[in-house]
XYZ file of C-alpha atoms in Angstrom:
482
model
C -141.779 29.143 125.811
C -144.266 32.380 126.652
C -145.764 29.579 128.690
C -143.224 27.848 130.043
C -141.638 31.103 131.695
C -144.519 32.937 132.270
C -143.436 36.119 129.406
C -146.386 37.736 128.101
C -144.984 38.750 124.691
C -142.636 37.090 122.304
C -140.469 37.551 119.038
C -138.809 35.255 116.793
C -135.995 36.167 114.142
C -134.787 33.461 112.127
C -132.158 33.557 109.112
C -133.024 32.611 105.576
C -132.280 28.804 105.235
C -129.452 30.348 102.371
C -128.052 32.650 104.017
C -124.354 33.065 104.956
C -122.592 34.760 107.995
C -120.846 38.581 106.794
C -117.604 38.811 105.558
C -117.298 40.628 109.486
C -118.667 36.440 111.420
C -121.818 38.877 112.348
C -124.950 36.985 111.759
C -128.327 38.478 109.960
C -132.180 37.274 110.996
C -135.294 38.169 110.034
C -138.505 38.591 111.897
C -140.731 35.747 111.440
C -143.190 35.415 114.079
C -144.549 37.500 117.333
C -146.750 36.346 120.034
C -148.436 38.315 123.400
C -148.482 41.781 124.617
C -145.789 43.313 121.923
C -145.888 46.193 119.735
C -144.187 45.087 116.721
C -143.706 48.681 115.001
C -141.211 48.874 118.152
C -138.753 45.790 116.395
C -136.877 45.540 113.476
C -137.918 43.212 110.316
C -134.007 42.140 110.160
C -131.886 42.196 112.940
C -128.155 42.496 112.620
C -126.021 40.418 115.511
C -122.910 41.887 115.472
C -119.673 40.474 116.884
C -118.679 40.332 120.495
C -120.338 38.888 123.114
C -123.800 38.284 121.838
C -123.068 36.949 118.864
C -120.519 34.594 120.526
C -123.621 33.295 123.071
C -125.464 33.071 119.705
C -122.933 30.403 118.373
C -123.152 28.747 121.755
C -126.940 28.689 122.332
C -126.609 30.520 125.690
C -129.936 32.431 126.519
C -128.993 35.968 128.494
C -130.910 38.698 130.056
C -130.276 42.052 128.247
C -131.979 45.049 127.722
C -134.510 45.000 124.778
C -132.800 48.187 123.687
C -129.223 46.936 124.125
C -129.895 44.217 120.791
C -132.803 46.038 119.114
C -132.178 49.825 119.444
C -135.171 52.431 119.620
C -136.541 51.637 122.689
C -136.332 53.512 126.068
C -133.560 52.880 128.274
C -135.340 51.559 131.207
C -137.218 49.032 129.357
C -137.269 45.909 132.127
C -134.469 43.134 130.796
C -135.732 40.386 128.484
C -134.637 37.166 128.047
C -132.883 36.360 124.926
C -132.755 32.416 123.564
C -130.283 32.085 121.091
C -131.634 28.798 118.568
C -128.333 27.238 117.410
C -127.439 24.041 115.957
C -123.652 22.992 115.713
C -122.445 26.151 116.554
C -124.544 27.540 113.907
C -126.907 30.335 114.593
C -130.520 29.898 113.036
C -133.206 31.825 115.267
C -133.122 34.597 118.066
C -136.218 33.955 120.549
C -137.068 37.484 122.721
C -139.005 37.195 125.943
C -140.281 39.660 128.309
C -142.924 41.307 130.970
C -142.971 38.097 132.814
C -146.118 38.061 134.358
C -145.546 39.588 138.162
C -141.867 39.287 138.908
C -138.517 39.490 136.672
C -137.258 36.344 134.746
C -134.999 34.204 137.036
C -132.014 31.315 136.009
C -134.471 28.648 136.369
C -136.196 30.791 133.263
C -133.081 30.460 131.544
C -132.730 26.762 132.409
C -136.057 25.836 131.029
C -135.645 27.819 127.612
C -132.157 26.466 127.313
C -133.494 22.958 127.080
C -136.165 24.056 125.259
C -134.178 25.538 122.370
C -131.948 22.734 122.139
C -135.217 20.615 120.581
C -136.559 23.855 118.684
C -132.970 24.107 116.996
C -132.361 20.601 116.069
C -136.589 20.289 114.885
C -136.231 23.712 113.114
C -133.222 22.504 111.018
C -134.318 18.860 110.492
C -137.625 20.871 108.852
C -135.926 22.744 106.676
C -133.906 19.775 105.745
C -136.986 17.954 104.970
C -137.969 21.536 103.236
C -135.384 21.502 100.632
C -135.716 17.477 99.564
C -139.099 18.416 99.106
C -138.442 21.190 96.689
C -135.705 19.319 94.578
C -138.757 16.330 94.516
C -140.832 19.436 92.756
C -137.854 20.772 90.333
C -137.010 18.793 86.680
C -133.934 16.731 86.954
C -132.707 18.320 83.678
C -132.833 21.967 84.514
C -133.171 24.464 87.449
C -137.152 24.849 86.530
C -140.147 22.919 88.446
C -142.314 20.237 87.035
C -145.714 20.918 85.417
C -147.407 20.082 88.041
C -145.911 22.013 90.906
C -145.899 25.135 88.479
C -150.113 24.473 88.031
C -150.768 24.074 91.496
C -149.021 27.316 92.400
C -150.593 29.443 89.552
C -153.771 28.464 90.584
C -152.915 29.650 94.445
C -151.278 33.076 92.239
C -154.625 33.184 90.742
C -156.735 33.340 93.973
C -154.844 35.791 95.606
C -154.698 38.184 92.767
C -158.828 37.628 92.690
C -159.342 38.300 96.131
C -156.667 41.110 96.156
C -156.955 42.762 93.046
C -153.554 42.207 92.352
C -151.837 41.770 88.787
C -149.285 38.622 87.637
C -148.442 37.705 84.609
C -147.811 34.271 82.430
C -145.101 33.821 80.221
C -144.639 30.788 77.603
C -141.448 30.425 75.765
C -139.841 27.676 73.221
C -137.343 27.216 70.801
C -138.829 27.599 67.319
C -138.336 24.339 64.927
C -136.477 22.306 67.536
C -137.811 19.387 65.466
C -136.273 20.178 62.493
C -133.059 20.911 64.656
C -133.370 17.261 66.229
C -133.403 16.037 62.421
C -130.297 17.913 61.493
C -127.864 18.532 64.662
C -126.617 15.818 66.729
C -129.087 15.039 70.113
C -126.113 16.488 72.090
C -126.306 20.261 70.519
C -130.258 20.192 70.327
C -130.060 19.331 74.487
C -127.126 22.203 75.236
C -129.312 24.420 73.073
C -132.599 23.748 75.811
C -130.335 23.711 78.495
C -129.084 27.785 77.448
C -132.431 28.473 77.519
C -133.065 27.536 80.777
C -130.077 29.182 82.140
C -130.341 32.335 80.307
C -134.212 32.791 81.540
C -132.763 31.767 85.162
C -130.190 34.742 85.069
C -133.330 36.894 84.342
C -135.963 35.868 86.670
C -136.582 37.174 90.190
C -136.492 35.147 93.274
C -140.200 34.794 93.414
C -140.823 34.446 89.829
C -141.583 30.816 89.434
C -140.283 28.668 85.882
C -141.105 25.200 85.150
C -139.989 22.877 82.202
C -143.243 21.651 80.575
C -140.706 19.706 77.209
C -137.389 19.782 76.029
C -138.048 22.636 74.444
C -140.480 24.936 75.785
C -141.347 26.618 79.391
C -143.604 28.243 81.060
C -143.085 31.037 83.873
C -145.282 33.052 86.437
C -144.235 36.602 87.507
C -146.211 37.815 90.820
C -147.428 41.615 91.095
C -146.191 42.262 87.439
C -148.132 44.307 85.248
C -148.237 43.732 81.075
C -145.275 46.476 80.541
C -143.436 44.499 83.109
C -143.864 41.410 81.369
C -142.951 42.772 78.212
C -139.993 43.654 79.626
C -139.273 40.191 81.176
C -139.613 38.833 77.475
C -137.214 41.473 76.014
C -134.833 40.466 78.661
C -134.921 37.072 78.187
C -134.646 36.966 74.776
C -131.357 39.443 74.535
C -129.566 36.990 77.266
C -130.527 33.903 75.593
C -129.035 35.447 72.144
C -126.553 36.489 73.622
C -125.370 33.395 75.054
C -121.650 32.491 73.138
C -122.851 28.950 72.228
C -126.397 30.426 70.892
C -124.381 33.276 68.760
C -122.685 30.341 67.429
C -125.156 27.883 66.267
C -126.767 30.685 64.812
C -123.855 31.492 62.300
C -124.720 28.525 60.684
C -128.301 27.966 61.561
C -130.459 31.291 62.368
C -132.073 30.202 66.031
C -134.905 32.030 67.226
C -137.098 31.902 70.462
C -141.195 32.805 70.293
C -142.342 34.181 73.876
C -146.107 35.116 74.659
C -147.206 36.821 77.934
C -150.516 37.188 79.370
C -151.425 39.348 82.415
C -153.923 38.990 84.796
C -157.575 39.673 84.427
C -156.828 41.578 81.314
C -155.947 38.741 79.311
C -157.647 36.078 81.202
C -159.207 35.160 84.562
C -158.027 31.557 84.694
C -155.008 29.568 83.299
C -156.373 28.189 80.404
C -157.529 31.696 79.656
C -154.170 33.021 80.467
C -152.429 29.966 78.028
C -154.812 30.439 75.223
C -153.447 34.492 75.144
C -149.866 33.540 75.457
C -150.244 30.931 72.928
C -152.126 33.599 70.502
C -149.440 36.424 71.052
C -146.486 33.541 70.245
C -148.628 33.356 66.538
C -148.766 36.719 66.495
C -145.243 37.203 66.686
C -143.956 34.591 64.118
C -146.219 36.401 61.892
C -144.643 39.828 62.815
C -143.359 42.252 59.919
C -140.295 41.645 62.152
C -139.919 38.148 61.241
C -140.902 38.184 58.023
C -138.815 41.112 56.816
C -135.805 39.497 58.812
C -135.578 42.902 61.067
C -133.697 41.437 63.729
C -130.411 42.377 63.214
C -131.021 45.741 61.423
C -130.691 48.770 63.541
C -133.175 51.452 63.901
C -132.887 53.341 60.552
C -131.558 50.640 58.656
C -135.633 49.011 59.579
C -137.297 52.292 59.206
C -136.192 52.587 55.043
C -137.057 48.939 54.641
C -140.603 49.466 56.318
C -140.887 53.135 54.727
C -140.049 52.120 51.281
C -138.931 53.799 48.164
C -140.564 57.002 46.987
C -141.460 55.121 43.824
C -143.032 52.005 45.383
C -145.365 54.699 47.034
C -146.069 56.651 43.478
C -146.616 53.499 41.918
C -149.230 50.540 41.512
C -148.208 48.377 44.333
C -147.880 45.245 41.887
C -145.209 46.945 40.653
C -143.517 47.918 44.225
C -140.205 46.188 45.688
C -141.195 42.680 47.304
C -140.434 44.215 50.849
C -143.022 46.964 50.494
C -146.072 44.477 49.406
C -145.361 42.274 52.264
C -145.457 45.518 54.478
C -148.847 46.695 53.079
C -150.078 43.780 54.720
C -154.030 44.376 55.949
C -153.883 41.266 57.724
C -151.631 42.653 60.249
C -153.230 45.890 60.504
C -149.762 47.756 58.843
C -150.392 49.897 55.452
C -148.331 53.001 53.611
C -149.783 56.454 53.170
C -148.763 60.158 52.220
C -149.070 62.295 55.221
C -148.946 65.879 55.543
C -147.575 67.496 58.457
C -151.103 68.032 59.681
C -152.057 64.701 59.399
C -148.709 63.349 61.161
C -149.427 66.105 64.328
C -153.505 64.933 64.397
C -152.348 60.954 64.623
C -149.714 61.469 67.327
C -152.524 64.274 69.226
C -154.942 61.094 68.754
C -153.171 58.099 69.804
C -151.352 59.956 72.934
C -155.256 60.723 73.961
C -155.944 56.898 73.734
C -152.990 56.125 75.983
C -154.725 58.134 78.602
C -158.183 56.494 78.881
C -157.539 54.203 81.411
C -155.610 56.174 83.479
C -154.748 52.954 85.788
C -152.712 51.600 82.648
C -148.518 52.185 82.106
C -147.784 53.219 78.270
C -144.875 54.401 77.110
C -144.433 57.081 73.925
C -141.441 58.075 72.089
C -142.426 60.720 69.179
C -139.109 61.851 67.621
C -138.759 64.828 65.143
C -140.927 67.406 64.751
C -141.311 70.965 66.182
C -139.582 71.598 69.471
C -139.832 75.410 70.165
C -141.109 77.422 72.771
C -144.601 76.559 72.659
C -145.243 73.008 73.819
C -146.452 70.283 71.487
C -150.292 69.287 71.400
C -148.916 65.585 73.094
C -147.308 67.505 76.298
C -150.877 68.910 76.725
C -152.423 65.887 76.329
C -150.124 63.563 78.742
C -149.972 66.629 81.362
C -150.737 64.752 84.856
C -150.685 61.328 83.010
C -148.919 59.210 86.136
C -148.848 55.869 84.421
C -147.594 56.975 80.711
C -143.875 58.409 80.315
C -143.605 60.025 77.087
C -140.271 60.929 75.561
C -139.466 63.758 72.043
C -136.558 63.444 70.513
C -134.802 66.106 68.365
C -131.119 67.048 67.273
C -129.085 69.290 69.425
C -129.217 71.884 67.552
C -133.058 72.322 67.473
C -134.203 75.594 69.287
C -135.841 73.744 72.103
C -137.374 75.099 75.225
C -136.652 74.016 78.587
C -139.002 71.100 79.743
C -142.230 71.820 81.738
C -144.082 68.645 81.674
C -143.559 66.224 84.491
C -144.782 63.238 82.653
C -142.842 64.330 79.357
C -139.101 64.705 78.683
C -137.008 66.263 76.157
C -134.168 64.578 74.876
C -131.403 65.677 72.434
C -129.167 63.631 70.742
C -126.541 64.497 68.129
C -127.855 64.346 64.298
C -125.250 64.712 62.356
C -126.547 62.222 59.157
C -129.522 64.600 59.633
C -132.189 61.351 59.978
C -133.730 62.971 62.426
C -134.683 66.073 60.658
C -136.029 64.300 57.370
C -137.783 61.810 59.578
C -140.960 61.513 61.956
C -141.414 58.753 64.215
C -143.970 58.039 66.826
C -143.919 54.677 68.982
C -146.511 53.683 71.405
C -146.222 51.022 73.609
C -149.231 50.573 76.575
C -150.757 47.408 77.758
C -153.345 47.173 75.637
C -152.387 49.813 72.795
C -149.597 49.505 69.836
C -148.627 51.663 67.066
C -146.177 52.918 64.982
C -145.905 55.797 62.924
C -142.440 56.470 60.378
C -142.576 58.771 57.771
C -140.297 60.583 55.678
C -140.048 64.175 54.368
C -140.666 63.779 50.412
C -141.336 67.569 50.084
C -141.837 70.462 52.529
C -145.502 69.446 52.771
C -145.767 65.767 52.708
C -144.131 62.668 53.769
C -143.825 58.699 52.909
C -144.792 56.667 55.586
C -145.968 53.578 57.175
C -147.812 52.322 60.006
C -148.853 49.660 61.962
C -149.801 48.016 64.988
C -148.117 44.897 65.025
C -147.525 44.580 68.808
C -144.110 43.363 68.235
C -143.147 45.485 65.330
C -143.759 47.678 67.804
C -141.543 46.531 70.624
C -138.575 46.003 68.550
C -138.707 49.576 66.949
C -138.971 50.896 70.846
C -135.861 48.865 71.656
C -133.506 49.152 68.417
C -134.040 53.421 69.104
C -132.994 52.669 72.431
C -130.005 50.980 71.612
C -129.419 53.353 68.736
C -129.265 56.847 70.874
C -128.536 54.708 74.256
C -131.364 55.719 75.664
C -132.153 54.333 79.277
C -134.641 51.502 78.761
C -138.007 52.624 79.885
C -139.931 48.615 79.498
């Protein structure tokens, strides 16, 4: 059309093939293309086409001559008139074409002739191509499910995994399935085992963003890639998706009856892996890690936050003791395997551990962590982990205490104080530290057996780890920080 008139310059707005009008009839595009002499830090990304009499040309596909400043706003009143070319098919608006500086003179109604028939082809060819658009992507998606197909999913994760190489960009992969769904074929009828797949896929849908991408690689088991998402953003995905799919009313269910569980892995880009097989092999390692998981294996799920804590901390004599002789939840605790073991710690000890593991969080600054260390002394003179994470952008670090601590007002940026009512008085026989970064995990519970010492255990199970972070959120309803 810039040729065909004679404009120099050019911008197209189009609306999103999904969109709707406003509750109002006004119609909303987006910038999508610019040609010519224009300056496009002079035009708005979306462009709002209120009612009256432009939007009613707009319905019509009646080009006009307005001022640019009259439909876009923030340019100067004697701007020379442009000529606006509505693209509408069926009295449906799709795409707003601006002209203007026509080369020598002003634009003239044989100008608006010739983009008039113009735009009746560009409307009808635009909207048979996104017609043609959307078969396409139903050919790509699984026939069962909302997700993609295999093959669509690997041909876009390797065009994920270019861009974040030549970028420097992070994404993430994400592999979930439902664990035993053999045995659950065996035993529940083929209808319940397919509802049960099909939750899953809707609960992860109500989770995912629009350009996260999920595809259906068995009946049981997906995969998912999350653009520009860190590893403390895909742990969060994970934790997300698993609440919503337990959560579901058919899942809560089935699982009176039959405990169901999920296993989820993620992977993040080039820390875990460079390439997809790289990035699968992680996921699938993490998804081992975590049926292994203390978590699992002492059936933590459903306890809350200290109801886990005495089970992992023990009983005073299991500690005094010969561990053959300790409760059967204690030896599977002291488990070297899984880097977890019991100790006696002195408050000195406790204070050098959280002083030590706060300074590991910071040494690679470029790397979110998150700390909660909860108990302890909270007076005037700030603890040895505010000096630590002082000026720490990428690590937020929470202490916890009762209200009725002598605290000090907070100073820290990067750390915050938060008091919570402890009237079972947990909180002041207890100390608990919980470190969650993207490639550190630990946990730290002890408590008081004397003045001087404490019973505790600690671990870095990864998942252990993430649970304990969440149940104390949900226990004190704190704001969830992953």
């Amino acid at each position: 059309m810039l040729q065909a008139t004679g404009a120099q310059g050019g911008m197209l707005w189009l609306s999103s093939p999904e969109d709707r009008p406003e509750p109002d009839g006004s119609e909303r595009m987006n910038l999508t293309g610019y040609r010519g002499l224009v300056n496009i830090e002079d035009f708005p990304a979306s462009l709002h086409i209120g009612t009256g009499y432009f939007l009613d040309s707009m319905k019509a596909g009646r080009p006009f001559f307005a001022g640019p400043e009259a439909m876009l706003g923030g340019l100067e009143q004697d701007s020379k008139q442009a000529l606006f070319v509505p693209l509408s098919v069926d009295g449906i608006p799709i795409g707003l074409l601006m002209l203007q500086d026509k080369l020598r003179q002003d634009f003239s109604d044989r100008d608006l002739n010739i983009a008039r028939t113009m735009a009746q082809f560009s409307g009808i060819a635009l909207k048979n191509a996104r017609r043609f658009q959307a078969l396409e992507r139903l050919g790509l998606r699984d026939q069962e499910s909302t997700a993609y197909n295999l093959t669509y999913f690997i041909d876009y994760a390797g065009k994920e995994i270019f861009k974040a190489r030549r970028y420097g960009r992070d994404f993430s992969l994400v592999t979930v399935l439902i664990d035993r769904f053999e045995f659950l074929r065996e035993h529940f009828k083929t209808e319940v085992c397919t509802k049960m797949a099909k939750k899953l896929s809707e609960s992860i849908s109500r989770v995912v963003r629009d350009s996260d991408i999920l595809a259906r690689v068995s009946d049981h088991e997906y995969y998912l890639l999350l653009p520009e998402t860190d590893a403390l953003g895909a742990r969060m995905f994970v934790r997300r998706s698993r609440a919503a799919f337990m959560a579901d009313s058919f899942i809560s269910e089935m699982s009176r009856d039959y405990p169901v569980s999920i296993s989820m892995g993620a992977a993040t880009f080039p820390m875990d892996g460079r390439d997809f097989d790289q990035l699968l092999a992680s996921c699938r390692e993490e998804m081992s890690q975590v049926r292994n998981s203390l978590v699992r294996r002492l059936r933590l799920e459903h306890n809350d936050l200290w109801e886990a804590i005495r089970i992992l901390v023990g009983r005073p004599n299991d500690h005094l003791g010969v561990l053959e002789m300790a409760s059967e939840t204690f030896r599977i605790a002291e488990d070297n395997q899984s880097g977890s073991a019991h100790g006696i710690f002195s408050k000195a000890m406790i204070d050098a551990i959280e002083e030590e593991i706060c300074r590991q969080t910071v040494d690679a600054p470029e790397r979110r962590a998150i700390v909660y260390a909860v108990g302890g002394a909270m007076g005037d003179e700030p603890r040895p982990i505010e000096k630590v994470l002082e000026g720490a952008s990428k690590v937020r670090a929470f202490l916890v205490n009762s209200r009725d601590s002598d605290s000090r007002t907070n100073q820290f940026s990067s750390v915050t104080r938060l008091m919570v009512d402890d009237g079972n008085g947990l909180i002041h026989h207890h100390r608990l530290l919980l470190v969650l970064g993207e490639r550190l995990s630990y946990a730290l519970m002890a408590q008081k057996a004397d003045e001087s010492s404490f019973f505790g255990f600690h671990s870095n199970d990864r998942y252990l780890v993430e649970s304990l972070i969440a149940k104390l959120q949900d226990y004190y309803n704190f704001q969830r920080q992953y």
